[in-house]
mmCIF file of C-alpha atoms and ligand atoms in Angstrom:
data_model
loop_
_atom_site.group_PDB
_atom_site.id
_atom_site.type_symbol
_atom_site.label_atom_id
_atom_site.label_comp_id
_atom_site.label_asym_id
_atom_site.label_seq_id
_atom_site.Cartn_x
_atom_site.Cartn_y
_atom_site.Cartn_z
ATOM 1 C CA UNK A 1229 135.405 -23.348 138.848
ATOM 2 C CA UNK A 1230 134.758 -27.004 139.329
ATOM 3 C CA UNK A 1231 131.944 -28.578 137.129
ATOM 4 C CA UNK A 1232 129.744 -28.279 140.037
ATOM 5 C CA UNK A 1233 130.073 -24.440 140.398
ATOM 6 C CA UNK A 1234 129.773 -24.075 136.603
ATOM 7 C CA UNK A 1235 126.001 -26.012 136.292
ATOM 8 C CA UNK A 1236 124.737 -23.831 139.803
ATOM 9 C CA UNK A 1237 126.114 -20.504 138.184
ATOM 10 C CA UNK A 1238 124.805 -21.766 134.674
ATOM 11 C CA UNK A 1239 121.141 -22.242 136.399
ATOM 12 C CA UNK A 1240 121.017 -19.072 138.139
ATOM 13 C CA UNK A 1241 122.081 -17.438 135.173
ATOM 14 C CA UNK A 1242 119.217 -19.074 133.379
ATOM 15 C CA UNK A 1243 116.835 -18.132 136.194
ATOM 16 C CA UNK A 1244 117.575 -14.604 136.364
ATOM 17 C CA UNK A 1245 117.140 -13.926 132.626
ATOM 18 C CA UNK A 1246 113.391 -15.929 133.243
ATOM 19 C CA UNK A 1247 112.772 -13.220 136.313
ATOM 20 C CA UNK A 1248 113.674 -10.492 133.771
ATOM 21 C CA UNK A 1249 111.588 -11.361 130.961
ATOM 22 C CA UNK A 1250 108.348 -11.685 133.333
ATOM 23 C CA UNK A 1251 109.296 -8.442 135.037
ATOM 24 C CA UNK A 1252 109.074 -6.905 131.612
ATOM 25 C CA UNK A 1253 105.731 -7.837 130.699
ATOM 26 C CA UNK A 1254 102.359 -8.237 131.570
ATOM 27 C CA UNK A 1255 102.159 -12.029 132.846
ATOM 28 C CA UNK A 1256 100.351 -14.143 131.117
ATOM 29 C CA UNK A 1257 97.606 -15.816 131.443
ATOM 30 C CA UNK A 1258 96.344 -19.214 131.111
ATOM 31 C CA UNK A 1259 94.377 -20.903 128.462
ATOM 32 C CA UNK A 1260 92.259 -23.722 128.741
ATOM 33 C CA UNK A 1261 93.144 -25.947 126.219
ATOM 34 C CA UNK A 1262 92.379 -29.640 125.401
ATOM 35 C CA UNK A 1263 92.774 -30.111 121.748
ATOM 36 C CA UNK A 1264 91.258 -33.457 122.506
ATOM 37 C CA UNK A 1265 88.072 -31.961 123.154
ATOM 38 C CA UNK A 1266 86.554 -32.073 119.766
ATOM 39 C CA UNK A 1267 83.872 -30.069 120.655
ATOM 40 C CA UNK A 1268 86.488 -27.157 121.280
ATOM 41 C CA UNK A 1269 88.319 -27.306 118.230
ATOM 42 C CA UNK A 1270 84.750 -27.211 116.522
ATOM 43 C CA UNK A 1271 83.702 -23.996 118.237
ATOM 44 C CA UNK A 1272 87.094 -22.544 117.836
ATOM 45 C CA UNK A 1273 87.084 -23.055 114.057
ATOM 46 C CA UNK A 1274 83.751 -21.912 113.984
ATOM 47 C CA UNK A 1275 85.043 -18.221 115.836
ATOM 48 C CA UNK A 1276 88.288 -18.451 113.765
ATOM 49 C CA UNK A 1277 86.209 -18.326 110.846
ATOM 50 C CA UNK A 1278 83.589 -15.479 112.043
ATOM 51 C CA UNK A 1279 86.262 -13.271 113.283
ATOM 52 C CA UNK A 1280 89.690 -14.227 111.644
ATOM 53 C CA UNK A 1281 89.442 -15.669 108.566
ATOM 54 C CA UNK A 1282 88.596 -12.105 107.079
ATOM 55 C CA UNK A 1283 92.462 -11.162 107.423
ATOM 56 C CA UNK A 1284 94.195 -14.006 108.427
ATOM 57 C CA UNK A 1285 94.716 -17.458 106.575
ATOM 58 C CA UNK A 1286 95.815 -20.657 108.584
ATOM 59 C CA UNK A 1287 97.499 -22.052 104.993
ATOM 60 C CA UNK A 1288 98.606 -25.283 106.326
ATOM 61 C CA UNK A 1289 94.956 -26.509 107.019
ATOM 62 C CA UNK A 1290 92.011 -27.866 104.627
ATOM 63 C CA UNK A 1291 88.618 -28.065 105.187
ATOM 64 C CA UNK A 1292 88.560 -31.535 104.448
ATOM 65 C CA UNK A 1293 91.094 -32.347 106.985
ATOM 66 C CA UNK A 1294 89.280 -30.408 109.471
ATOM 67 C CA UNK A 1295 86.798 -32.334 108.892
ATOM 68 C CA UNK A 1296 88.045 -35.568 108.985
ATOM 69 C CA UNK A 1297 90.078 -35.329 112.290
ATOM 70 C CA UNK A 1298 86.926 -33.752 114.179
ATOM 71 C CA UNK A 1299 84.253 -36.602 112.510
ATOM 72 C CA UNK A 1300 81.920 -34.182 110.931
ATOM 73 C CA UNK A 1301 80.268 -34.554 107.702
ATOM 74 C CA UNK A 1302 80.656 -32.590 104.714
ATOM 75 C CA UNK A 1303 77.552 -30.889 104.802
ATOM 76 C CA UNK A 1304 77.853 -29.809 108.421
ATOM 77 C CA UNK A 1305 81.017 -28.603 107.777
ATOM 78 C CA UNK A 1306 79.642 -26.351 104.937
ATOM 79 C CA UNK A 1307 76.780 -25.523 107.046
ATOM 80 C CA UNK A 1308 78.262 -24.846 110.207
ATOM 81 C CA UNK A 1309 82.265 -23.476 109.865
ATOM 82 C CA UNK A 1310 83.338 -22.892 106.140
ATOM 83 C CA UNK A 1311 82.529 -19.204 104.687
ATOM 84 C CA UNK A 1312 80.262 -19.156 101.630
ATOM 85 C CA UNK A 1313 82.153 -19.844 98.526
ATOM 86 C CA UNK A 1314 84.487 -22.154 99.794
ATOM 87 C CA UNK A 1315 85.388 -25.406 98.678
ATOM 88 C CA UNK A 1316 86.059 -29.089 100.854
ATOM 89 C CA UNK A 1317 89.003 -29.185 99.514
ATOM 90 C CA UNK A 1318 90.606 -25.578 100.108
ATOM 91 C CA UNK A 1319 92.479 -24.544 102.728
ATOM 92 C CA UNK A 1320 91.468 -21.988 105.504
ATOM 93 C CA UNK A 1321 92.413 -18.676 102.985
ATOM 94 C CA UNK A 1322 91.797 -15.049 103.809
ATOM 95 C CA UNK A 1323 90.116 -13.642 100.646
ATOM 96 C CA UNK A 1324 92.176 -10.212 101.755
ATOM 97 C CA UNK A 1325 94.420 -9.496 99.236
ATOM 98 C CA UNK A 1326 98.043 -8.717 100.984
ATOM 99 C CA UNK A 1327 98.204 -5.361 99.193
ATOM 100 C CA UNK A 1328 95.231 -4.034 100.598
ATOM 101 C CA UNK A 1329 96.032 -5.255 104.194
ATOM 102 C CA UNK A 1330 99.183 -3.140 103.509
ATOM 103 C CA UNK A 1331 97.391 0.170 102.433
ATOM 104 C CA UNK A 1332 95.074 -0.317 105.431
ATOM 105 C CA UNK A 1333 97.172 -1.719 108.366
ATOM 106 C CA UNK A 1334 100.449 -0.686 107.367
ATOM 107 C CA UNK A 1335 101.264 -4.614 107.362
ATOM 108 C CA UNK A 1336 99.661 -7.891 106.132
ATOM 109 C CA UNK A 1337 98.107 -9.891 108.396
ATOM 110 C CA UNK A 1338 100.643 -12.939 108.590
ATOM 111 C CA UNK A 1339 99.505 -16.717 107.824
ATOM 112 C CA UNK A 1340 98.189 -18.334 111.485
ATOM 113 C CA UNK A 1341 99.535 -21.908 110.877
ATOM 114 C CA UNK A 1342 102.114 -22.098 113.203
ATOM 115 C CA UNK A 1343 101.498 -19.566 115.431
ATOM 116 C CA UNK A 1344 100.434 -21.691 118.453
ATOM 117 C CA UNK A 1345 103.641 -23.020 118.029
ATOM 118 C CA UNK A 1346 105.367 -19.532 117.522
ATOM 119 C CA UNK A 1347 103.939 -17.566 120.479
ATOM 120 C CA UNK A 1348 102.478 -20.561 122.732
ATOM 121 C CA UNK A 1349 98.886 -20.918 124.007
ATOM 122 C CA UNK A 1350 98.905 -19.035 126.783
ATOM 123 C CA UNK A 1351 100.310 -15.829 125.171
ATOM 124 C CA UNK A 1352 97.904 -16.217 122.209
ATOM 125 C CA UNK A 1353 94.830 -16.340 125.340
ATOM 126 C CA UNK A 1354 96.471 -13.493 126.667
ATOM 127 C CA UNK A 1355 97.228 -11.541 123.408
ATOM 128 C CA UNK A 1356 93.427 -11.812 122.357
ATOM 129 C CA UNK A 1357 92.331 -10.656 125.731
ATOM 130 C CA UNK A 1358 94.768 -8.162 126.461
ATOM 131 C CA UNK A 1359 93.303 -4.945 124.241
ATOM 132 C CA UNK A 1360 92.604 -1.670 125.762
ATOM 133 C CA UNK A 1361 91.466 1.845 124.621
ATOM 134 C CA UNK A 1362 94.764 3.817 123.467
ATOM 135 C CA UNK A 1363 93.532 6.979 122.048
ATOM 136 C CA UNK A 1364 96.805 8.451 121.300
ATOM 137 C CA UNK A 1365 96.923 10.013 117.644
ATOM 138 C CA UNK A 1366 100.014 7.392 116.117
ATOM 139 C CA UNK A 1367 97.187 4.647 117.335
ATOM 140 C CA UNK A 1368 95.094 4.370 113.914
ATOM 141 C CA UNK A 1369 92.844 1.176 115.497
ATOM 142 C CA UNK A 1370 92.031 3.221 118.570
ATOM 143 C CA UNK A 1371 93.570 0.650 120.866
ATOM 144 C CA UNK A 1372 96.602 -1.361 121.706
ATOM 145 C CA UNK A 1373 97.627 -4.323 123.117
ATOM 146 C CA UNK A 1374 99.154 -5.241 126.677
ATOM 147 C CA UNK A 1375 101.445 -7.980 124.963
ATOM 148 C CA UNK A 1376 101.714 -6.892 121.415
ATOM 149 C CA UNK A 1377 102.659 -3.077 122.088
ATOM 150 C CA UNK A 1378 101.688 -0.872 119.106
ATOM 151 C CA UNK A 1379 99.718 -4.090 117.134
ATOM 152 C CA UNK A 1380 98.207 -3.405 113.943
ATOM 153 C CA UNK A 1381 95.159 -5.264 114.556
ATOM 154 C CA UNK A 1382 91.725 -4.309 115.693
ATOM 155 C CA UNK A 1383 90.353 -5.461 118.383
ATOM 156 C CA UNK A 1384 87.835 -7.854 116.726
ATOM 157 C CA UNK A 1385 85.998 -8.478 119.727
ATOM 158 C CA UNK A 1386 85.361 -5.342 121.135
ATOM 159 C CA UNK A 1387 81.794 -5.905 121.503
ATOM 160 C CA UNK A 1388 81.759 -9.296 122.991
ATOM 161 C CA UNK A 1389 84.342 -8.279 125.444
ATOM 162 C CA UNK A 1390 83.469 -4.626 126.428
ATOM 163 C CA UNK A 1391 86.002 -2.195 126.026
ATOM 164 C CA UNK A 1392 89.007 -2.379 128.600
ATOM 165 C CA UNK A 1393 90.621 1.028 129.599
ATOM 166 C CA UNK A 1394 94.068 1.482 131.134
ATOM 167 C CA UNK A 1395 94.897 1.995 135.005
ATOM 168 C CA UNK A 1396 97.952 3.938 134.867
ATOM 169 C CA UNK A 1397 100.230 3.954 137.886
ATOM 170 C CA UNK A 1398 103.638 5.657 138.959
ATOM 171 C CA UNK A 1399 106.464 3.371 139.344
ATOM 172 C CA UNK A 1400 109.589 4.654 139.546
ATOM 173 C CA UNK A 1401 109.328 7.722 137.918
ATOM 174 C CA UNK A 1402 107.341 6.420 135.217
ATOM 175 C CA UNK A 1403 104.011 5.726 134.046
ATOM 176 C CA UNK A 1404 102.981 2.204 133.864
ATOM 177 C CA UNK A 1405 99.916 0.638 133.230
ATOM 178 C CA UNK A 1406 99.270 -1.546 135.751
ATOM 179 C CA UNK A 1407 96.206 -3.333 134.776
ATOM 180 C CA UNK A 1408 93.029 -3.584 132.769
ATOM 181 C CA UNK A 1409 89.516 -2.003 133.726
ATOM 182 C CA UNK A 1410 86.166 -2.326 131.571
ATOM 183 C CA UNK A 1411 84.917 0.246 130.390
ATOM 184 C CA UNK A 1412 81.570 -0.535 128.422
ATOM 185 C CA UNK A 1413 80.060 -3.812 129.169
ATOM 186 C CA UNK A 1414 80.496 -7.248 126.798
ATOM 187 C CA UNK A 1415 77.624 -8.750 125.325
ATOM 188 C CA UNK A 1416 79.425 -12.018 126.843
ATOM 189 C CA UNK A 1417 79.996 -12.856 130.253
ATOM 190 C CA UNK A 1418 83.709 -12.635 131.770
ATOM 191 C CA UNK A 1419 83.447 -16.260 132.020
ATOM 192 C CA UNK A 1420 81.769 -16.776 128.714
ATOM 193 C CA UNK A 1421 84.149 -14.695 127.199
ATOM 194 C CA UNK A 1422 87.207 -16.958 128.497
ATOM 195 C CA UNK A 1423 85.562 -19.726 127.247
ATOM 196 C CA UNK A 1424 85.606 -18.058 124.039
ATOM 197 C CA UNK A 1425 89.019 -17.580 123.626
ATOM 198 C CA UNK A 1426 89.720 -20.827 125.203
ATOM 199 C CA UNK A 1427 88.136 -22.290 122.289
ATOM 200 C CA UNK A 1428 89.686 -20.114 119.850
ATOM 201 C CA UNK A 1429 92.807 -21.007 121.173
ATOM 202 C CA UNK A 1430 92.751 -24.688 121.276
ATOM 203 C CA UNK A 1431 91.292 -24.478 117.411
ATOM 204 C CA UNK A 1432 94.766 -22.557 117.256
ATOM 205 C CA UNK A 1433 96.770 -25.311 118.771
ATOM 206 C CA UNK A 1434 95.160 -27.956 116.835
ATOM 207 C CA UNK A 1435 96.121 -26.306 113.470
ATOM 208 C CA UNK A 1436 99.582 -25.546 114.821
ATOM 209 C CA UNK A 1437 99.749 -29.846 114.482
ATOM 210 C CA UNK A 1438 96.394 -31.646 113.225
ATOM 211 C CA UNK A 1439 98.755 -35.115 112.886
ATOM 212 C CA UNK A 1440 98.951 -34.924 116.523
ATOM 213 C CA UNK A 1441 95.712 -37.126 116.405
ATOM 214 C CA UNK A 1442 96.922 -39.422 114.625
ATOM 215 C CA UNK A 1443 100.446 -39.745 115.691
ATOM 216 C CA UNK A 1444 98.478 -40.313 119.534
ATOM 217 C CA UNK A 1445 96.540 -43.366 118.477
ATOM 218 C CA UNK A 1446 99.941 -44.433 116.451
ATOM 219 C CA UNK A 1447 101.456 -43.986 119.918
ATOM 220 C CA UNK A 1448 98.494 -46.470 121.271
ATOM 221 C CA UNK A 1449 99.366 -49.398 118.725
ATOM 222 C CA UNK A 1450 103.021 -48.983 119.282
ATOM 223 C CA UNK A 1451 102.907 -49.238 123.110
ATOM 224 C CA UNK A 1452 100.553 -52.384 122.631
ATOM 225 C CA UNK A 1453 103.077 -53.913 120.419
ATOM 226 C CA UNK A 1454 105.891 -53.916 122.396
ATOM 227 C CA UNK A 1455 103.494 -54.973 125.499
ATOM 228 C CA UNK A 1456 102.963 -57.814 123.763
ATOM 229 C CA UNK A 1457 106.273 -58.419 122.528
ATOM 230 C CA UNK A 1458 107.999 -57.765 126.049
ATOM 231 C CA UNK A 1459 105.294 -60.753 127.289
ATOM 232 C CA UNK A 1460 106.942 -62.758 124.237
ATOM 233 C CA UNK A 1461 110.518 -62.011 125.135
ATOM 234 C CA UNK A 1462 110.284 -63.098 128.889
ATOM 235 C CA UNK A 1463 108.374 -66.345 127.979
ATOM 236 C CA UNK A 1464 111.446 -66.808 125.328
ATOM 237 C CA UNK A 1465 114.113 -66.396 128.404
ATOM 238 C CA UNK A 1466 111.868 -68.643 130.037
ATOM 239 C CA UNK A 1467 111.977 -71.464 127.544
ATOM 240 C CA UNK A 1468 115.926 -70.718 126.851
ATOM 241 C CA UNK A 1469 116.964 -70.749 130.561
ATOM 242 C CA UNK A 1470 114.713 -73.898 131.096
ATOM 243 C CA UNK A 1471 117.737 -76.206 130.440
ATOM 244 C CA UNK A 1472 120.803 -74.532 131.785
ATOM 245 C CA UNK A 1473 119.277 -73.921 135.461
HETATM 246 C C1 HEC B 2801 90.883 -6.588 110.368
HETATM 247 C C2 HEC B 2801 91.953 -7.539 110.145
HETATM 248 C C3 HEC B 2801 92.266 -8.540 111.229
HETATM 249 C C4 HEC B 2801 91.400 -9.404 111.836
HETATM 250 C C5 HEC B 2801 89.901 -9.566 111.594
HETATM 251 C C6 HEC B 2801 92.199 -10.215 112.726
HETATM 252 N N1 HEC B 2801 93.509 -9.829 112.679
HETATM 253 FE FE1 HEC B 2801 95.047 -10.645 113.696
HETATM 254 N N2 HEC B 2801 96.332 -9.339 112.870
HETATM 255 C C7 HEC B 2801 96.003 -8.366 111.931
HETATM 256 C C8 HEC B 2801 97.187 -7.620 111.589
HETATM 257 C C9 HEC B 2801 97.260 -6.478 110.580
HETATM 258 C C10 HEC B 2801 98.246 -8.179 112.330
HETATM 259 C C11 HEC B 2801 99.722 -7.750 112.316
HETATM 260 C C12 HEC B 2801 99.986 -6.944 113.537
HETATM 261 C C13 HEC B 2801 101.357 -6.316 113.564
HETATM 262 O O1 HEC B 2801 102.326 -6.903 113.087
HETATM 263 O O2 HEC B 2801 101.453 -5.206 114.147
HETATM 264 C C14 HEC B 2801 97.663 -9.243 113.147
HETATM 265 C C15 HEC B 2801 98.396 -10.009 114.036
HETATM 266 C C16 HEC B 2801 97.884 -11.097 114.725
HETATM 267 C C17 HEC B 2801 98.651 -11.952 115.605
HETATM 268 C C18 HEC B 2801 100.104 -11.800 115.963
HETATM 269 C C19 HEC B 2801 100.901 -12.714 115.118
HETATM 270 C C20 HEC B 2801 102.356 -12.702 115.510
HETATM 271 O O3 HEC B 2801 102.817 -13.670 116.087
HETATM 272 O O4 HEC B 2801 103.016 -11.678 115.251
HETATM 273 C C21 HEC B 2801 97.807 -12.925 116.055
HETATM 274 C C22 HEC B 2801 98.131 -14.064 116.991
HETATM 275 C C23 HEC B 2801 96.520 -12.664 115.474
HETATM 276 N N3 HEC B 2801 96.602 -11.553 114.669
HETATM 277 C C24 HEC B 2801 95.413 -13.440 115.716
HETATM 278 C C25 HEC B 2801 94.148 -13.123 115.249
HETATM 279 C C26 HEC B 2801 92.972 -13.899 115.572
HETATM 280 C C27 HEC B 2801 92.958 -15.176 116.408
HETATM 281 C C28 HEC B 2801 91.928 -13.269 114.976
HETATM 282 C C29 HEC B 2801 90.476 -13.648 115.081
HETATM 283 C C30 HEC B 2801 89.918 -13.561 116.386
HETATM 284 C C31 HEC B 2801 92.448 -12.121 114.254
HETATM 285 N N4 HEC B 2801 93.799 -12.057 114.453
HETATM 286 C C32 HEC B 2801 91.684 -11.228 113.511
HETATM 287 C C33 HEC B 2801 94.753 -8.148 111.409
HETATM 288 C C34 HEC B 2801 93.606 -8.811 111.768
#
C-alpha cells in the first residue's frame, strides 16, 4: 500500500468504528453549556446541591473556590448553595457514608470531579434525561437508564420531569426500545426542564476544571504581551535595516 492508501484505509477504519458506536446507542443529545455564564454555574451548583450532594461528592471543589470564581459573597453562598452544616472552607462532600451506599445500591456513588471530563457534557445531559420506568423484578430503583443500562441510581428527578415509559419496537427479531414517552406529567416544563439540566451540567463542566477561568484571562495578558512585543520587534527591524538599505 502506498502511504496514501494507508491514511484513506486508516480514516475509514476510524469512521466505521464511529458509525458503530452510535448505532449501538441511543444518540445523544446536546447540552447547553457556557461555563462562562456565571449565572449557570450558580444555578447548577445550587441543583447539584439539592439533588446530588446527598450521594455524590465533587472532592476536588471548595466552597470557597466556588465562591471566588463565580463573585459571590460568603454569606450568599451559605444562604443560597451550601447545605446546613457546612463550612467555607470544605469541599462539596456527600455526608453518605460509602458503606451504606453499598448496602443500599449495591455500589457507592463515585466522586463527580472529573466526570464532565470522563463521560463529556452531552452524555451527562443525556444520561440525566434519559430514565424510564423498568419494572422488571432485578430493577430495585424501578427504572433504568437509556445510556447507563442497569444504573444504580434513582431517578432523582422523577417529579420534575414526569415519568418517561418505554416504546418498544421490533427490529430484527428483537425488541428494542426505540424511544421515550411521558407517562405522568413534570412539575417543570419540557423546556424548563432542559434548562435544568443544562445548568446542572455546565456546574458539572465547571468543576471538571474551575482554573479554566483563570488560565482564560492568563490567556488575555499573554496574547497582549506578545502584541505588544511583535509591535516592538518590527520597529527593531526597522531601526536595524535603516542603515544597510
Ligand atoms: C440516592 C443516591 C443518588 C443520588 C441522589 C444521585 N446519584 Fe448519581 N449515582 C448514584 C449511584 C449509586 C451511582 C452508581 C451507578 C452504577 O454504577 O450503577 C450513580 C452514578 C452517577 C453517574 C455515573 C457516573 C459514571 O460515570 O459512572 C452520574 C454522572 C451521576 N450519578 C450523576 C448524578 C447527578 C448529577 C445527581 C444529581 C442530580 C445524582 N447523580 C444524584 C446514586 C445517586
Amino acid at each position: 500500500m502506498t502511504p496514501m492508501k494507508t491514511i484513506i484505509a486508516l480514516v475509514i477504519f476510524a469512521f466505521s468504528f464511529g458509525a458503530q458506536a452510535v448505532e449501538g446507542g441511543f444518540p445523544l443529545q446536546k447540552a447547553d453549556v457556557d461555563v462562562f455564564d456565571l449565572e449557570s454555574v450558580r444555578r447548577g451548583a445550587g441543583y447539584f446541591v439539592d439533588y446530588c450532594l446527598g450521594c455524590h461528592s465533587i472532592k476536588h471543589l471548595r466552597y470557597s473556590r466556588l465562591g471566588k470564581d463565580l463573585a459571590i459573597k460568603d454569606e450568599v453562598l451559605r444562604n443560597d448553595i451550601m447545605p446546613e452544616g457546612a463550612k467555607v472552607h470544605e469541599s462539596f462532600l456527600t455526608a453518605m457514608h460509602p458503606d451504606d451506599a453499598i448496602n443500599w445500591f449495591g455500589v457507592a456513588p463515585p466522586d463527580l470531579s472529573l466526570v464532565a471530563r470522563a463521560r463529556g457534557a452531552d452524555w451527562l445531559y443525556s444520561y440525566l434525561k434519559g430514565f424510564y420506568i423498568d419494572r422488571s423484578p432485578t430493577r430495585p430503583t424501578g427504572v433504568n437508564n437509556l445510556y447507563f443500562k442497569d444504573v444504580a441510581m434513582p431517578n432523582v428527578f422523577w417529579d420534575l420531569q414526569g415519568l418517561q415509559k418505554p416504546i418498544i419496537a421490533a427490529h430484527e427479531g428483537s425488541q428494542v426500545i426505540e424511544r421515550l414517552e411521558k407517562s405522568t406529567k413534570g412539575k417543570m416544563s419540557d423546556d424548563e426542564f432542559d434548562r435544568t439540566m443544562s445548568d446542572l451540567v455546565t456546574f458539572l463542566v465547571y468543576a471538571a476544571e474551575p482554573a479554566q477561568y483563570s488560565r482564560l484571562s492568563l490567556g488575555k495578558y499573554v496574547i497582549f504581551f506578545l502584541l505588544v512585543l511583535a509591535v516592538i520587534l518590527f520597529k527593531l527591524k526597522k531601526e536595524y535595516w535603516k542603515d544597510i538599505e
